[in-house]
Amino acid sequence: GHRPSGGGLREVEGSALQRFLRREPGPAGGGRCLLLDCRPFLAHSAGHIRGALNVRCNSIVRRRAKGAVSLEQILPAEGEVRARLRAGLYSAVVVYDERSARADNLREDSTVWLVVRALRRDAERPDICLLKGGYERFYSEYPEFCAKTKFLSSVSPPASVEPLDLGCSSCGTPLHDQGGPVEILPFLYLGSAYHAARRDMLDTLGITALLNVSSDCPNHFEGHYQYKCIPVEDSHKADISSWFMEAIEYIDSVKDCHGRVLVHCQAGISRSATICLAYLMMKKRVKLEEAFEFVKQRRSIISPNFSFMGQLLQFESQVLATSCAAEAASPSGTLRERGQASSTPTSQFVFSFPVSVGVHAASSSLPYLHSPITTSPSC
């Protein structure tokens, strides 16, 4: 869809934005200029302009909005920023996508236009500009103003540890124990039982709590860290989904105390990866496919067993369905109240489906088990 002269959206050069950022290095949304990253969650997580806020405008938000999104929908967690927008406290809002060079090349249904329309409707006369060339051009010219994710774990083992000969199969260190735990989010790490037994690694990362997703891995340092156990086996019969809400609440409780939690099982491949995927889907409102790719980029060996993938797909449909209904009220409230009726504390979020997931149904909807997918722009 074309609009006359870009619908009056001004364009700003990367050089001008860079000069502004150099002058005003304040926190996201705290200065006079607000930067809004209109790309999918995964792209933003991999790298973004420093201080930019990622708008939430995935397919679920759009379907519900039918062409007009609100500030509440695109910036659900940023109440202060929304208040500042409404009060007219920003002199400018700069929006950017991956690589659009000109406003009049933007599609009518692009995330940028949905965001611009929401700003024009709900915010107090901000000067809205499109960053020419998007993130791609800005990063190529001013990488020092961008934040890139460190995909590989930055923990180097202390000198006392004999170096791992990664090329040697007889060294006895399985692939899942090599390196350290990986950062999924700033407060959430994923690793193996070996990592959980290495106090030096845990302390280097600032871990304060562990979520042990197994019935047989010991909690080595009970007096030193907070522990929670989820006793599930890595088997096709295990019902891991009944633990999702409890695990998510535990991770949030650590985050709320400004701690960091390591989620681990024996190998850090199936059970603990499943919990991290459920957390991302619930809290970032992303589809399983997107969450899977995100975690796999950080820990390439993750591979939840087939039944767990089926349970995650089921969870995805519940989360996305509930997020539509509940978002108007509160994003997390409804799930918890619905589950409160159940008598056992462990199963706050019980699914009514047989654990033996139909193989054909699931395999057809899991294309990424066979082919590496690219970051699918869910917007």
CSV table of C-alpha atoms in Angstrom, one decimal:
chain,number,residue,atom,x,y,z
A,1,GLY,CA,0.0,0.0,0.0
A,2,HIS,CA,1.3,3.4,-0.9
A,3,ARG,CA,0.5,6.6,0.9
A,4,PRO,CA,1.0,10.2,-0.4
A,5,SER,CA,4.5,11.2,0.5
A,6,GLY,CA,4.9,8.7,3.3
A,7,GLY,CA,1.9,10.0,5.2
A,8,GLY,CA,4.0,13.0,6.4
A,9,LEU,CA,6.4,10.8,8.3
A,10,ARG,CA,9.8,12.6,8.6
A,11,GLU,CA,13.0,10.7,8.0
A,12,VAL,CA,16.2,11.1,10.0
A,13,GLU,CA,19.7,10.2,9.0
A,14,GLY,CA,21.8,7.9,11.2
A,15,SER,CA,24.4,10.6,11.6
A,16,ALA,CA,21.8,12.9,13.2
A,17,LEU,CA,20.7,10.2,15.6
A,18,GLN,CA,24.2,9.3,16.5
A,19,ARG,CA,25.0,13.0,17.3
A,20,PHE,CA,21.9,13.0,19.5
A,21,LEU,CA,22.8,9.8,21.3
A,22,ARG,CA,26.3,11.1,21.9
A,23,ARG,CA,24.9,14.2,23.6
A,24,GLU,CA,22.1,12.4,25.5
A,25,PRO,CA,23.2,8.9,26.6
A,26,GLY,CA,20.4,8.6,29.2
A,27,PRO,CA,18.4,5.4,29.9
A,28,ALA,CA,15.8,4.0,27.6
A,29,GLY,CA,12.8,6.3,27.5
A,30,GLY,CA,14.3,8.6,30.1
A,31,GLY,CA,15.7,11.3,27.9
A,32,ARG,CA,13.9,13.7,25.5
A,33,CYS,CA,14.1,11.3,22.6
A,34,LEU,CA,12.4,7.9,22.6
A,35,LEU,CA,13.8,5.2,20.3
A,36,LEU,CA,11.3,2.5,19.3
A,37,ASP,CA,12.6,-0.8,17.7
A,38,CYS,CA,9.8,-2.1,15.5
A,39,ARG,CA,11.4,-5.5,14.7
A,40,PRO,CA,10.5,-8.9,16.1
A,41,PHE,CA,11.6,-9.8,19.6
A,42,LEU,CA,14.3,-12.1,18.4
A,43,ALA,CA,15.9,-9.6,16.1
A,44,HIS,CA,15.9,-7.0,18.8
A,45,SER,CA,17.4,-9.5,21.3
A,46,ALA,CA,20.2,-10.3,18.9
A,47,GLY,CA,21.1,-6.6,18.5
A,48,HIS,CA,19.6,-3.2,18.8
A,49,ILE,CA,20.5,0.5,19.1
A,50,ARG,CA,21.3,1.2,22.7
A,51,GLY,CA,18.4,2.5,24.7
A,52,ALA,CA,15.8,1.4,22.1
A,53,LEU,CA,12.6,-0.2,23.4
A,54,ASN,CA,11.2,-3.1,21.5
A,55,VAL,CA,7.5,-2.6,20.6
A,56,ARG,CA,5.4,-5.7,20.9
A,57,CYS,CA,3.5,-6.1,17.7
A,58,ASN,CA,3.5,-9.7,16.8
A,59,SER,CA,0.8,-11.5,14.9
A,60,ILE,CA,-1.4,-12.0,18.0
A,61,VAL,CA,-1.4,-8.3,18.9
A,62,ARG,CA,-2.2,-7.5,15.3
A,63,ARG,CA,-5.0,-10.0,14.9
A,64,ARG,CA,-6.7,-8.6,17.9
A,65,ALA,CA,-6.1,-5.0,17.0
A,66,LYS,CA,-7.6,-5.3,13.5
A,67,GLY,CA,-5.4,-2.6,12.1
A,68,ALA,CA,-5.3,-0.2,15.1
A,69,VAL,CA,-3.0,-0.9,18.0
A,70,SER,CA,-2.9,1.0,21.3
A,71,LEU,CA,0.1,2.2,23.3
A,72,GLU,CA,-0.9,-0.4,26.0
A,73,GLN,CA,-0.6,-3.2,23.4
A,74,ILE,CA,2.7,-2.2,21.9
A,75,LEU,CA,4.4,-1.1,25.1
A,76,PRO,CA,2.7,-3.3,27.7
A,77,ALA,CA,5.4,-3.2,30.4
A,78,GLU,CA,6.5,0.4,29.9
A,79,GLY,CA,3.9,2.3,31.9
A,80,GLU,CA,6.2,5.2,32.6
A,81,VAL,CA,7.1,5.7,29.0
A,82,ARG,CA,3.4,5.6,28.0
A,83,ALA,CA,2.7,8.3,30.6
A,84,ARG,CA,5.5,10.4,29.3
A,85,LEU,CA,4.2,10.0,25.8
A,86,ARG,CA,0.7,11.1,26.8
A,87,ALA,CA,2.1,14.1,28.7
A,88,GLY,CA,4.1,15.2,25.7
A,89,LEU,CA,7.5,14.9,27.5
A,90,TYR,CA,9.4,13.6,24.5
A,91,SER,CA,10.5,16.1,21.9
A,92,ALA,CA,11.0,13.3,19.3
A,93,VAL,CA,10.2,9.6,18.8
A,94,VAL,CA,12.5,7.8,16.4
A,95,VAL,CA,11.1,4.5,14.9
A,96,TYR,CA,13.2,2.0,13.0
A,97,ASP,CA,12.8,-1.4,11.4
A,98,GLU,CA,15.4,-3.7,9.8
A,99,ARG,CA,16.3,-1.7,6.7
A,100,SER,CA,13.6,0.6,5.3
A,101,ALA,CA,15.3,3.6,3.7
A,102,ARG,CA,12.2,5.7,3.0
A,103,ALA,CA,8.9,6.4,4.6
A,104,ASP,CA,6.9,6.1,1.4
A,105,ASN,CA,8.3,2.6,0.8
A,106,LEU,CA,6.7,1.4,4.0
A,107,ARG,CA,3.7,-0.9,3.7
A,108,GLU,CA,0.4,0.2,5.2
A,109,ASP,CA,0.3,-2.9,7.4
A,110,SER,CA,4.0,-2.7,8.5
A,111,THR,CA,4.7,-2.6,12.2
A,112,VAL,CA,6.3,0.9,11.8
A,113,TRP,CA,3.0,2.3,10.5
A,114,LEU,CA,0.9,0.6,13.2
A,115,VAL,CA,3.2,2.1,15.8
A,116,VAL,CA,3.2,5.6,14.1
A,117,ARG,CA,-0.7,5.5,14.0
A,118,ALA,CA,-0.8,4.5,17.7
A,119,LEU,CA,1.6,7.4,18.6
A,120,ARG,CA,-0.4,9.9,16.6
A,121,ARG,CA,-3.6,8.8,18.2
A,122,ASP,CA,-2.5,8.4,21.8
A,123,ALA,CA,0.6,10.5,22.4
A,124,GLU,CA,0.8,14.3,22.9
A,125,ARG,CA,2.2,15.8,19.6
A,126,PRO,CA,5.6,14.1,19.5
A,127,ASP,CA,7.8,14.7,16.4
A,128,ILE,CA,7.9,11.2,14.9
A,129,CYS,CA,10.8,10.3,12.6
A,130,LEU,CA,11.8,7.1,10.7
A,131,LEU,CA,15.5,6.2,10.9
A,132,LYS,CA,16.6,5.9,7.3
A,133,GLY,CA,18.1,2.5,6.4
A,134,GLY,CA,16.9,1.0,9.7
A,135,TYR,CA,19.0,-0.9,12.2
A,136,GLU,CA,21.1,-2.5,9.4
A,137,ARG,CA,22.5,0.7,8.1
A,138,PHE,CA,22.9,2.3,11.5
A,139,TYR,CA,24.8,-0.7,12.8
A,140,SER,CA,27.1,-0.8,9.8
A,141,GLU,CA,27.9,2.9,10.4
A,142,TYR,CA,27.8,3.3,14.2
A,143,PRO,CA,28.3,-0.2,15.8
A,144,GLU,CA,29.5,1.5,19.0
A,145,PHE,CA,25.9,2.8,19.6
A,146,CYS,CA,24.5,-0.7,19.3
A,147,ALA,CA,24.1,-3.5,21.8
A,148,LYS,CA,24.8,-7.0,20.5
A,149,THR,CA,24.1,-10.2,22.3
A,150,LYS,CA,27.0,-12.4,23.2
A,151,PHE,CA,25.8,-15.7,21.9
A,152,LEU,CA,28.5,-17.8,23.4
A,153,SER,CA,28.8,-18.0,27.1
A,154,SER,CA,31.4,-15.5,28.3
A,155,VAL,CA,32.5,-17.6,31.2
A,156,SER,CA,36.0,-18.8,30.9
A,157,PRO,CA,36.8,-21.5,33.4
A,158,PRO,CA,39.1,-20.4,36.3
A,159,ALA,CA,42.8,-21.2,35.8
A,160,SER,CA,42.7,-24.1,38.3
A,161,VAL,CA,40.5,-26.0,35.9
A,162,GLU,CA,42.3,-28.1,33.4
A,163,PRO,CA,41.4,-26.7,29.9
A,164,LEU,CA,38.9,-28.7,28.0
A,165,ASP,CA,40.3,-30.2,24.8
A,166,LEU,CA,37.1,-29.7,22.8
A,167,GLY,CA,38.4,-31.6,19.8
A,168,CYS,CA,39.1,-34.8,21.7
A,169,SER,CA,36.4,-37.3,22.2
A,170,SER,CA,38.3,-39.4,24.7
A,171,CYS,CA,38.7,-36.5,27.1
A,172,GLY,CA,35.5,-37.7,28.8
A,173,THR,CA,33.7,-34.3,28.9
A,174,PRO,CA,30.4,-34.7,27.1
A,175,LEU,CA,29.4,-31.8,24.8
A,176,HIS,CA,26.7,-30.6,27.2
A,177,ASP,CA,29.2,-29.9,30.0
A,178,GLN,CA,31.6,-27.9,27.8
A,179,GLY,CA,31.8,-24.2,28.4
A,180,GLY,CA,29.5,-22.7,31.1
A,181,PRO,CA,25.8,-21.9,31.5
A,182,VAL,CA,24.4,-19.6,28.8
A,183,GLU,CA,22.4,-16.4,29.4
A,184,ILE,CA,18.9,-16.7,28.1
A,185,LEU,CA,17.8,-13.4,29.7
A,186,PRO,CA,19.8,-11.2,32.1
A,187,PHE,CA,18.4,-13.1,35.1
A,188,LEU,CA,17.9,-16.5,33.5
A,189,TYR,CA,20.6,-19.0,32.7
A,190,LEU,CA,20.5,-22.6,31.2
A,191,GLY,CA,23.0,-25.3,31.8
A,192,SER,CA,23.8,-28.9,32.9
A,193,ALA,CA,24.2,-30.7,36.3
A,194,TYR,CA,27.9,-30.3,35.9
A,195,HIS,CA,27.6,-26.5,35.8
A,196,ALA,CA,25.3,-26.6,38.8
A,197,ALA,CA,28.1,-28.4,40.7
A,198,ARG,CA,30.7,-25.8,39.9
A,199,ARG,CA,30.5,-23.1,42.5
A,200,ASP,CA,33.2,-21.1,40.8
A,201,MET,CA,31.1,-20.9,37.6
A,202,LEU,CA,27.9,-20.0,39.5
A,203,ASP,CA,29.7,-17.2,41.4
A,204,THR,CA,31.3,-15.8,38.3
A,205,LEU,CA,27.9,-15.5,36.7
A,206,GLY,CA,26.3,-14.0,39.9
A,207,ILE,CA,23.8,-16.9,40.2
A,208,THR,CA,21.8,-16.7,43.4
A,209,ALA,CA,19.2,-19.5,42.8
A,210,LEU,CA,18.9,-22.8,41.0
A,211,LEU,CA,15.9,-24.6,39.5
A,212,ASN,CA,16.8,-28.3,39.4
A,213,VAL,CA,14.5,-30.0,36.8
A,214,SER,CA,15.3,-33.6,37.8
A,215,SER,CA,14.6,-36.1,40.5
A,216,ASP,CA,18.2,-37.3,40.8
A,217,CYS,CA,20.6,-34.4,40.5
A,218,PRO,CA,21.9,-33.3,43.9
A,219,ASN,CA,21.7,-29.7,45.2
A,220,HIS,CA,25.3,-29.3,46.1
A,221,PHE,CA,25.4,-25.9,47.9
A,222,GLU,CA,22.1,-25.8,49.9
A,223,GLY,CA,23.4,-23.2,52.4
A,224,HIS,CA,24.8,-20.9,49.7
A,225,TYR,CA,22.1,-20.6,47.0
A,226,GLN,CA,18.3,-20.8,46.9
A,227,TYR,CA,17.0,-24.1,45.4
A,228,LYS,CA,13.8,-25.4,43.9
A,229,CYS,CA,13.3,-28.9,42.5
A,230,ILE,CA,10.9,-30.0,39.8
A,231,PRO,CA,11.2,-33.8,39.9
A,232,VAL,CA,10.4,-34.9,36.3
A,233,GLU,CA,12.1,-37.6,34.2
A,234,ASP,CA,13.2,-37.0,30.7
A,235,SER,CA,10.7,-39.5,29.3
A,236,HIS,CA,7.8,-39.5,26.9
A,237,LYS,CA,5.5,-40.3,29.8
A,238,ALA,CA,6.5,-37.4,31.9
A,239,ASP,CA,4.0,-34.5,32.3
A,240,ILE,CA,6.3,-31.5,32.5
A,241,SER,CA,3.6,-28.9,31.6
A,242,SER,CA,1.8,-29.2,35.0
A,243,TRP,CA,5.0,-27.6,36.4
A,244,PHE,CA,5.2,-24.7,34.0
A,245,MET,CA,3.4,-22.1,36.1
A,246,GLU,CA,5.2,-23.0,39.2
A,247,ALA,CA,8.6,-22.8,37.4
A,248,ILE,CA,7.7,-19.5,35.8
A,249,GLU,CA,6.7,-18.0,39.2
A,250,TYR,CA,9.9,-19.2,40.8
A,251,ILE,CA,12.0,-17.6,38.0
A,252,ASP,CA,10.0,-14.4,38.4
A,253,SER,CA,10.5,-14.4,42.2
A,254,VAL,CA,14.3,-14.6,41.7
A,255,LYS,CA,14.1,-11.8,39.1
A,256,ASP,CA,12.0,-9.6,41.5
A,257,CYS,CA,14.8,-9.9,44.1
A,258,HIS,CA,17.4,-8.9,41.5
A,259,GLY,CA,18.9,-12.4,41.6
A,260,ARG,CA,19.9,-14.8,38.8
A,261,VAL,CA,18.6,-18.3,38.4
A,262,LEU,CA,20.3,-21.3,36.7
A,263,VAL,CA,17.8,-23.7,35.3
A,264,HIS,CA,19.4,-27.1,34.8
A,265,CYS,CA,18.7,-30.8,34.5
A,266,GLN,CA,21.2,-33.6,33.9
A,267,ALA,CA,22.4,-32.5,30.4
A,268,GLY,CA,20.7,-29.2,29.9
A,269,ILE,CA,19.2,-30.4,26.7
A,270,SER,CA,15.6,-31.5,27.2
A,271,ARG,CA,13.9,-30.8,30.6
A,272,SER,CA,15.6,-27.5,31.6
A,273,ALA,CA,15.4,-26.3,28.0
A,274,THR,CA,11.7,-27.0,28.0
A,275,ILE,CA,11.2,-24.9,31.2
A,276,CYS,CA,13.2,-22.0,29.6
A,277,LEU,CA,11.0,-22.2,26.4
A,278,ALA,CA,7.8,-22.1,28.5
A,279,TYR,CA,9.1,-19.1,30.4
A,280,LEU,CA,9.9,-17.2,27.2
A,281,MET,CA,6.6,-18.1,25.6
A,282,MET,CA,4.6,-16.9,28.6
A,283,LYS,CA,6.6,-13.8,29.5
A,284,LYS,CA,7.6,-12.5,26.1
A,285,ARG,CA,4.4,-13.8,24.4
A,286,VAL,CA,6.3,-15.4,21.6
A,287,LYS,CA,5.4,-18.5,19.7
A,288,LEU,CA,7.3,-21.8,20.4
A,289,GLU,CA,9.1,-21.5,17.1
A,290,GLU,CA,10.5,-18.1,17.9
A,291,ALA,CA,11.5,-19.1,21.5
A,292,PHE,CA,13.1,-22.3,20.3
A,293,GLU,CA,15.3,-20.5,17.7
A,294,PHE,CA,16.2,-17.9,20.4
A,295,VAL,CA,17.4,-20.5,22.9
A,296,LYS,CA,19.1,-22.7,20.3
A,297,GLN,CA,21.2,-19.7,19.2
A,298,ARG,CA,22.6,-19.6,22.7
A,299,ARG,CA,22.8,-23.3,23.5
A,300,SER,CA,22.9,-25.2,20.2
A,301,ILE,CA,22.4,-28.6,21.7
A,302,ILE,CA,19.0,-28.1,23.2
A,303,SER,CA,16.5,-30.8,22.1
A,304,PRO,CA,13.3,-31.3,24.2
A,305,ASN,CA,12.0,-34.8,23.8
A,306,PHE,CA,9.1,-35.2,21.4
A,307,SER,CA,6.4,-35.3,24.1
A,308,PHE,CA,7.8,-32.2,25.7
A,309,MET,CA,7.5,-30.4,22.3
A,310,GLY,CA,3.9,-31.5,22.1
A,311,GLN,CA,3.3,-30.1,25.6
A,312,LEU,CA,5.0,-26.8,24.7
A,313,LEU,CA,2.8,-26.5,21.6
A,314,GLN,CA,-0.3,-27.1,23.8
A,315,PHE,CA,1.0,-24.4,26.2
A,316,GLU,CA,1.6,-22.0,23.3
A,317,SER,CA,-2.1,-22.3,22.3
A,318,GLN,CA,-3.2,-21.7,25.9
A,319,VAL,CA,-0.8,-18.8,26.4
A,320,LEU,CA,-1.7,-17.1,23.2
A,321,ALA,CA,-5.4,-17.7,23.6
A,322,THR,CA,-5.3,-16.4,27.2
A,323,SER,CA,-3.1,-13.5,26.3
A,324,CYS,CA,-5.8,-12.3,24.0
A,325,ALA,CA,-8.6,-12.5,26.6
A,326,ALA,CA,-6.6,-11.5,29.6
A,327,GLU,CA,-4.4,-8.7,28.2
A,328,ALA,CA,-7.2,-6.1,28.6
A,329,ALA,CA,-7.3,-6.9,32.3
A,330,SER,CA,-3.8,-8.1,33.3
A,331,PRO,CA,-1.3,-10.2,31.3
A,332,SER,CA,-0.6,-12.8,34.0
A,333,GLY,CA,-3.6,-12.7,36.3
A,334,THR,CA,-6.1,-14.8,34.5
A,335,LEU,CA,-3.8,-17.9,34.1
A,336,ARG,CA,-3.2,-18.0,37.8
A,337,GLU,CA,-6.8,-17.6,38.9
A,338,ARG,CA,-7.9,-20.2,36.5
A,339,GLY,CA,-5.4,-22.6,37.9
A,340,GLN,CA,-6.1,-21.7,41.6
A,341,ALA,CA,-9.0,-24.1,41.7
A,342,SER,CA,-6.8,-27.1,41.4
A,343,SER,CA,-6.0,-28.7,44.8
A,344,THR,CA,-2.3,-29.6,44.3
A,345,PRO,CA,0.1,-26.7,44.4
A,346,THR,CA,2.2,-28.3,41.6
A,347,SER,CA,-0.4,-28.3,38.9
A,348,GLN,CA,-1.6,-24.7,38.7
A,349,PHE,CA,-1.8,-25.0,35.0
A,350,VAL,CA,-3.0,-28.4,34.1
A,351,PHE,CA,-3.8,-29.2,30.5
A,352,SER,CA,-6.5,-31.6,29.5
A,353,PHE,CA,-4.7,-33.6,26.9
A,354,PRO,CA,-3.3,-37.1,26.8
A,355,VAL,CA,0.5,-37.0,27.4
A,356,SER,CA,1.1,-39.4,24.5
A,357,VAL,CA,0.9,-36.6,21.9
A,358,GLY,CA,-0.2,-37.8,18.4
A,359,VAL,CA,3.0,-38.2,16.5
A,360,HIS,CA,1.7,-37.1,13.1
A,361,ALA,CA,-0.2,-34.1,14.3
A,362,ALA,CA,2.8,-32.8,16.1
A,363,SER,CA,5.5,-33.6,13.5
A,364,SER,CA,3.7,-31.7,10.8
A,365,SER,CA,3.6,-28.6,13.0
A,366,LEU,CA,7.2,-28.7,14.0
A,367,PRO,CA,9.1,-27.9,10.8
A,368,TYR,CA,12.1,-26.5,12.7
A,369,LEU,CA,13.0,-29.9,14.1
A,370,HIS,CA,14.3,-30.7,10.6
A,371,SER,CA,15.2,-27.4,9.0
A,372,PRO,CA,16.8,-24.4,10.6
A,373,ILE,CA,14.4,-21.6,10.4
A,374,THR,CA,15.4,-18.0,10.0
A,375,THR,CA,14.0,-15.4,12.4
A,376,SER,CA,10.6,-15.4,11.0
A,377,PRO,CA,9.2,-11.9,11.2
A,378,SER,CA,6.1,-12.8,13.2
A,379,CYS,CA,5.0,-9.2,12.6
